[in-house]
PDB file of C-alpha atoms in Angstrom:
ATOM      1  CA  MET A   1      10.352 -58.409 -50.888  1.00  0.00           C
ATOM      2  CA  VAL A   2       6.964 -56.973 -50.172  1.00  0.00           C
ATOM      3  CA  HIS A   3       6.180 -59.242 -47.126  1.00  0.00           C
ATOM      4  CA  ALA A   4       9.577 -58.536 -45.669  1.00  0.00           C
ATOM      5  CA  LYS A   5       8.903 -54.744 -46.010  1.00  0.00           C
ATOM      6  CA  LEU A   6      12.164 -54.259 -48.004  1.00  0.00           C
ATOM      7  CA  TRP A   7      10.689 -51.492 -50.239  1.00  0.00           C
ATOM      8  CA  ASP A   8       9.515 -49.441 -47.246  1.00  0.00           C
ATOM      9  CA  GLY A   9      11.439 -46.154 -47.244  1.00  0.00           C
ATOM     10  CA  CYS A  10      12.807 -46.494 -50.749  1.00  0.00           C
ATOM     11  CA  SER A  11      12.452 -43.641 -53.227  1.00  0.00           C
ATOM     12  CA  PHE A  12      11.078 -43.065 -56.760  1.00  0.00           C
ATOM     13  CA  TYR A  13      12.830 -41.003 -59.351  1.00  0.00           C
ATOM     14  CA  GLN A  14      12.127 -40.242 -63.025  1.00  0.00           C
ATOM     15  CA  ASN A  15      14.116 -41.969 -65.789  1.00  0.00           C
ATOM     16  CA  GLN A  16      13.678 -40.682 -69.317  1.00  0.00           C
ATOM     17  CA  GLU A  17      14.134 -44.126 -70.891  1.00  0.00           C
ATOM     18  CA  TRP A  18      11.554 -46.041 -68.722  1.00  0.00           C
ATOM     19  CA  GLY A  19       9.222 -43.815 -66.608  1.00  0.00           C
ATOM     20  CA  VAL A  20       9.485 -43.987 -62.928  1.00  0.00           C
ATOM     21  CA  VAL A  21      12.116 -45.997 -60.996  1.00  0.00           C
ATOM     22  CA  ALA A  22      12.083 -47.156 -57.406  1.00  0.00           C
ATOM     23  CA  GLY A  23      14.804 -48.821 -55.374  1.00  0.00           C
ATOM     24  CA  PRO A  24      17.043 -48.488 -52.344  1.00  0.00           C
ATOM     25  CA  HIS A  25      17.810 -44.909 -53.226  1.00  0.00           C
ATOM     26  CA  SER A  26      17.465 -41.665 -51.225  1.00  0.00           C
ATOM     27  CA  TYR A  27      17.335 -38.187 -52.331  1.00  0.00           C
ATOM     28  CA  ARG A  28      20.290 -36.195 -50.750  1.00  0.00           C
ATOM     29  CA  PRO A  29      20.351 -32.502 -51.259  1.00  0.00           C
ATOM     30  CA  ASP A  30      24.073 -32.470 -50.382  1.00  0.00           C
ATOM     31  CA  THR A  31      25.140 -34.403 -53.557  1.00  0.00           C
ATOM     32  CA  LYS A  32      24.853 -33.834 -57.245  1.00  0.00           C
ATOM     33  CA  LEU A  33      23.653 -37.439 -57.838  1.00  0.00           C
ATOM     34  CA  GLY A  34      20.977 -39.583 -56.438  1.00  0.00           C
ATOM     35  CA  HIS A  35      22.138 -41.632 -53.513  1.00  0.00           C
ATOM     36  CA  TYR A  36      22.161 -45.515 -53.448  1.00  0.00           C
ATOM     37  CA  ASP A  37      21.323 -45.864 -49.811  1.00  0.00           C
ATOM     38  CA  LYS A  38      23.608 -48.509 -48.141  1.00  0.00           C
ATOM     39  CA  ALA A  39      21.227 -49.147 -45.219  1.00  0.00           C
ATOM     40  CA  LEU A  40      18.250 -49.710 -47.566  1.00  0.00           C
ATOM     41  CA  GLU A  41      20.428 -51.885 -49.825  1.00  0.00           C
ATOM     42  CA  GLN A  42      21.582 -53.944 -46.839  1.00  0.00           C
ATOM     43  CA  ARG A  43      18.010 -55.077 -46.095  1.00  0.00           C
ATOM     44  CA  PHE A  44      17.858 -56.642 -49.590  1.00  0.00           C
ATOM     45  CA  LEU A  45      21.269 -58.165 -49.129  1.00  0.00           C
ATOM     46  CA  ASP A  46      20.294 -59.676 -45.672  1.00  0.00           C
ATOM     47  CA  HIS A  47      17.292 -61.458 -47.265  1.00  0.00           C
ATOM     48  CA  GLU A  48      19.494 -62.454 -50.305  1.00  0.00           C
ATOM     49  CA  LEU A  49      17.044 -60.581 -52.623  1.00  0.00           C
ATOM     50  CA  HIS A  50      19.457 -57.981 -53.995  1.00  0.00           C
ATOM     51  CA  HIS A  51      19.206 -59.334 -57.564  1.00  0.00           C
ATOM     52  CA  MET A  52      17.412 -62.026 -59.543  1.00  0.00           C
ATOM     53  CA  SER A  53      18.981 -65.486 -59.768  1.00  0.00           C
ATOM     54  CA  PHE A  54      18.999 -65.307 -63.606  1.00  0.00           C
ATOM     55  CA  TYR A  55      17.775 -63.002 -66.454  1.00  0.00           C
ATOM     56  CA  GLU A  56      14.444 -64.221 -67.818  1.00  0.00           C
ATOM     57  CA  PHE A  57      12.537 -62.432 -70.556  1.00  0.00           C
ATOM     58  CA  SER A  58       9.482 -63.733 -72.569  1.00  0.00           C
ATOM     59  CA  PRO A  59       8.139 -61.870 -75.626  1.00  0.00           C
ATOM     60  CA  GLU A  60       4.747 -62.950 -74.412  1.00  0.00           C
ATOM     61  CA  TYR A  61       5.110 -60.557 -71.462  1.00  0.00           C
ATOM     62  CA  THR A  62       6.557 -57.404 -73.079  1.00  0.00           C
ATOM     63  CA  HIS A  63       6.935 -54.009 -71.559  1.00  0.00           C
ATOM     64  CA  THR A  64       4.043 -51.840 -72.491  1.00  0.00           C
ATOM     65  CA  LYS A  65       2.743 -48.779 -70.618  1.00  0.00           C
ATOM     66  CA  TYR A  66       2.332 -49.463 -66.914  1.00  0.00           C
ATOM     67  CA  HIS A  67       4.187 -52.814 -66.882  1.00  0.00           C
ATOM     68  CA  VAL A  68       6.596 -53.295 -63.936  1.00  0.00           C
ATOM     69  CA  GLY A  69      10.055 -54.723 -64.359  1.00  0.00           C
ATOM     70  CA  PHE A  70      13.399 -55.122 -62.627  1.00  0.00           C
ATOM     71  CA  MET A  71      16.320 -52.948 -63.865  1.00  0.00           C
ATOM     72  CA  GLY A  72      19.650 -54.398 -64.672  1.00  0.00           C
ATOM     73  CA  ASP A  73      21.103 -57.657 -65.759  1.00  0.00           C
ATOM     74  CA  PRO A  74      20.222 -59.973 -64.030  1.00  0.00           C
ATOM     75  CA  GLY A  75      17.866 -57.376 -62.475  1.00  0.00           C
ATOM     76  CA  GLY A  76      16.798 -56.057 -59.140  1.00  0.00           C
ATOM     77  CA  PRO A  77      16.213 -54.854 -56.623  1.00  0.00           C
ATOM     78  CA  THR A  78      15.553 -51.610 -58.427  1.00  0.00           C
ATOM     79  CA  PHE A  79      12.292 -51.777 -60.409  1.00  0.00           C
ATOM     80  CA  TYR A  80      10.633 -49.423 -62.872  1.00  0.00           C
ATOM     81  CA  ILE A  81       7.101 -48.716 -64.069  1.00  0.00           C
ATOM     82  CA  ASP A  82       6.919 -48.209 -67.818  1.00  0.00           C
ATOM     83  CA  ALA A  83       5.527 -44.841 -68.788  1.00  0.00           C
ATOM     84  CA  TYR A  84       5.748 -45.727 -72.478  1.00  0.00           C
ATOM     85  CA  ASP A  85       5.464 -48.788 -74.738  1.00  0.00           C
ATOM     86  CA  THR A  86       9.211 -49.435 -74.468  1.00  0.00           C
ATOM     87  CA  TYR A  87       9.249 -52.894 -76.030  1.00  0.00           C
ATOM     88  CA  LYS A  88       9.262 -51.429 -79.515  1.00  0.00           C
ATOM     89  CA  TYR A  89      12.582 -49.663 -78.720  1.00  0.00           C
ATOM     90  CA  ASN A  90      14.403 -52.436 -76.942  1.00  0.00           C
ATOM     91  CA  LYS A  91      13.816 -56.054 -77.589  1.00  0.00           C
ATOM     92  CA  ARG A  92      15.991 -57.439 -74.807  1.00  0.00           C
ATOM     93  CA  GLN A  93      14.495 -55.987 -71.701  1.00  0.00           C
ATOM     94  CA  PRO A  94      14.688 -56.747 -68.065  1.00  0.00           C
ATOM     95  CA  PRO A  95      12.114 -59.206 -66.644  1.00  0.00           C
ATOM     96  CA  CYS A  96       8.576 -57.960 -66.339  1.00  0.00           C
ATOM     97  CA  PHE A  97       6.779 -59.092 -63.203  1.00  0.00           C
ATOM     98  CA  GLY A  98       3.669 -57.105 -63.044  1.00  0.00           C
ATOM     99  CA  LYS A  99       1.427 -54.311 -64.251  1.00  0.00           C
ATOM    100  CA  VAL A 100      -0.342 -51.353 -62.660  1.00  0.00           C
ATOM    101  CA  VAL A 101      -3.979 -52.270 -62.831  1.00  0.00           C
ATOM    102  CA  ALA A 102      -5.390 -49.424 -60.740  1.00  0.00           C
ATOM    103  CA  GLY A 103      -3.869 -46.028 -59.861  1.00  0.00           C
ATOM    104  CA  GLU A 104      -2.428 -45.284 -63.137  1.00  0.00           C
ATOM    105  CA  ASP A 105      -3.102 -41.584 -62.310  1.00  0.00           C
ATOM    106  CA  ALA A 106      -0.560 -41.766 -59.533  1.00  0.00           C
ATOM    107  CA  VAL A 107       2.142 -42.850 -62.035  1.00  0.00           C
ATOM    108  CA  GLU A 108       1.091 -40.081 -64.417  1.00  0.00           C
ATOM    109  CA  ARG A 109       1.331 -37.529 -61.552  1.00  0.00           C
ATOM    110  CA  MET A 110       4.879 -38.733 -60.728  1.00  0.00           C
ATOM    111  CA  ILE A 111       5.901 -38.360 -64.426  1.00  0.00           C
ATOM    112  CA  ALA A 112       4.543 -34.860 -64.525  1.00  0.00           C
ATOM    113  CA  MET A 113       6.188 -33.632 -61.266  1.00  0.00           C
ATOM    114  CA  PRO A 114       8.844 -31.037 -61.310  1.00  0.00           C
ATOM    115  CA  PHE A 115      12.352 -32.529 -60.971  1.00  0.00           C
ATOM    116  CA  GLU A 116      15.953 -31.774 -60.319  1.00  0.00           C
ATOM    117  CA  VAL A 117      18.533 -33.408 -62.737  1.00  0.00           C
ATOM    118  CA  ARG A 118      21.105 -35.434 -60.977  1.00  0.00           C
ATOM    119  CA  GLY A 119      23.378 -37.563 -63.333  1.00  0.00           C
ATOM    120  CA  ASP A 120      21.103 -39.401 -65.786  1.00  0.00           C
ATOM    121  CA  ASP A 121      18.156 -39.275 -63.462  1.00  0.00           C
ATOM    122  CA  ARG A 122      15.494 -36.754 -62.494  1.00  0.00           C
ATOM    123  CA  TRP A 123      14.704 -36.560 -58.835  1.00  0.00           C
ATOM    124  CA  MET A 124      11.119 -35.501 -58.210  1.00  0.00           C
ATOM    125  CA  LYS A 125      10.552 -32.444 -56.076  1.00  0.00           C
ATOM    126  CA  PRO A 126       9.392 -33.024 -53.538  1.00  0.00           C
ATOM    127  CA  PRO A 127      10.927 -36.540 -53.204  1.00  0.00           C
ATOM    128  CA  VAL A 128       8.502 -39.441 -53.556  1.00  0.00           C
ATOM    129  CA  LYS A 129       9.052 -42.319 -51.005  1.00  0.00           C
ATOM    130  CA  ILE A 130       7.371 -45.674 -50.689  1.00  0.00           C
ATOM    131  CA  LYS A 131       5.667 -45.658 -47.316  1.00  0.00           C
ATOM    132  CA  SER A 132       4.523 -49.274 -47.527  1.00  0.00           C
ATOM    133  CA  MET A 133       3.771 -51.959 -50.132  1.00  0.00           C
ATOM    134  CA  THR A 134       0.990 -54.489 -50.045  1.00  0.00           C
ATOM    135  CA  ILE A 135       0.129 -57.475 -52.222  1.00  0.00           C
ATOM    136  CA  LEU A 136      -3.615 -57.376 -53.050  1.00  0.00           C
ATOM    137  CA  GLU A 137      -5.203 -60.827 -53.084  1.00  0.00           C
TER     138      GLU A 137
END
């Protein structure tokens, strides 16, 4: 997903249950809800990476603060960054695939941003988009 630049242009929003969420979404001021962007979603579909093949969870890799996991069942392409130790609240969680190991302050800044409520989500003002993702070696 990262090498294919599928996340480029996707947006973050706040979610009260998890923390911050990113996926093929766009902030649209003309609607009351966030917008699942069909063009962004199509990139994931074209690469057959629009969801995980199966749901996999291990209690050895639980969701604690700053862990990253896919949302949904079986999960993906939308992911979230835990702002809390969520494992103690929900024992069957989406797969965890990483952890923020540097730049935690950026996550905290997104959580603290002013927002506009749209449905169950809180869209940050101004909107926060992913410019580009890189895998660090």
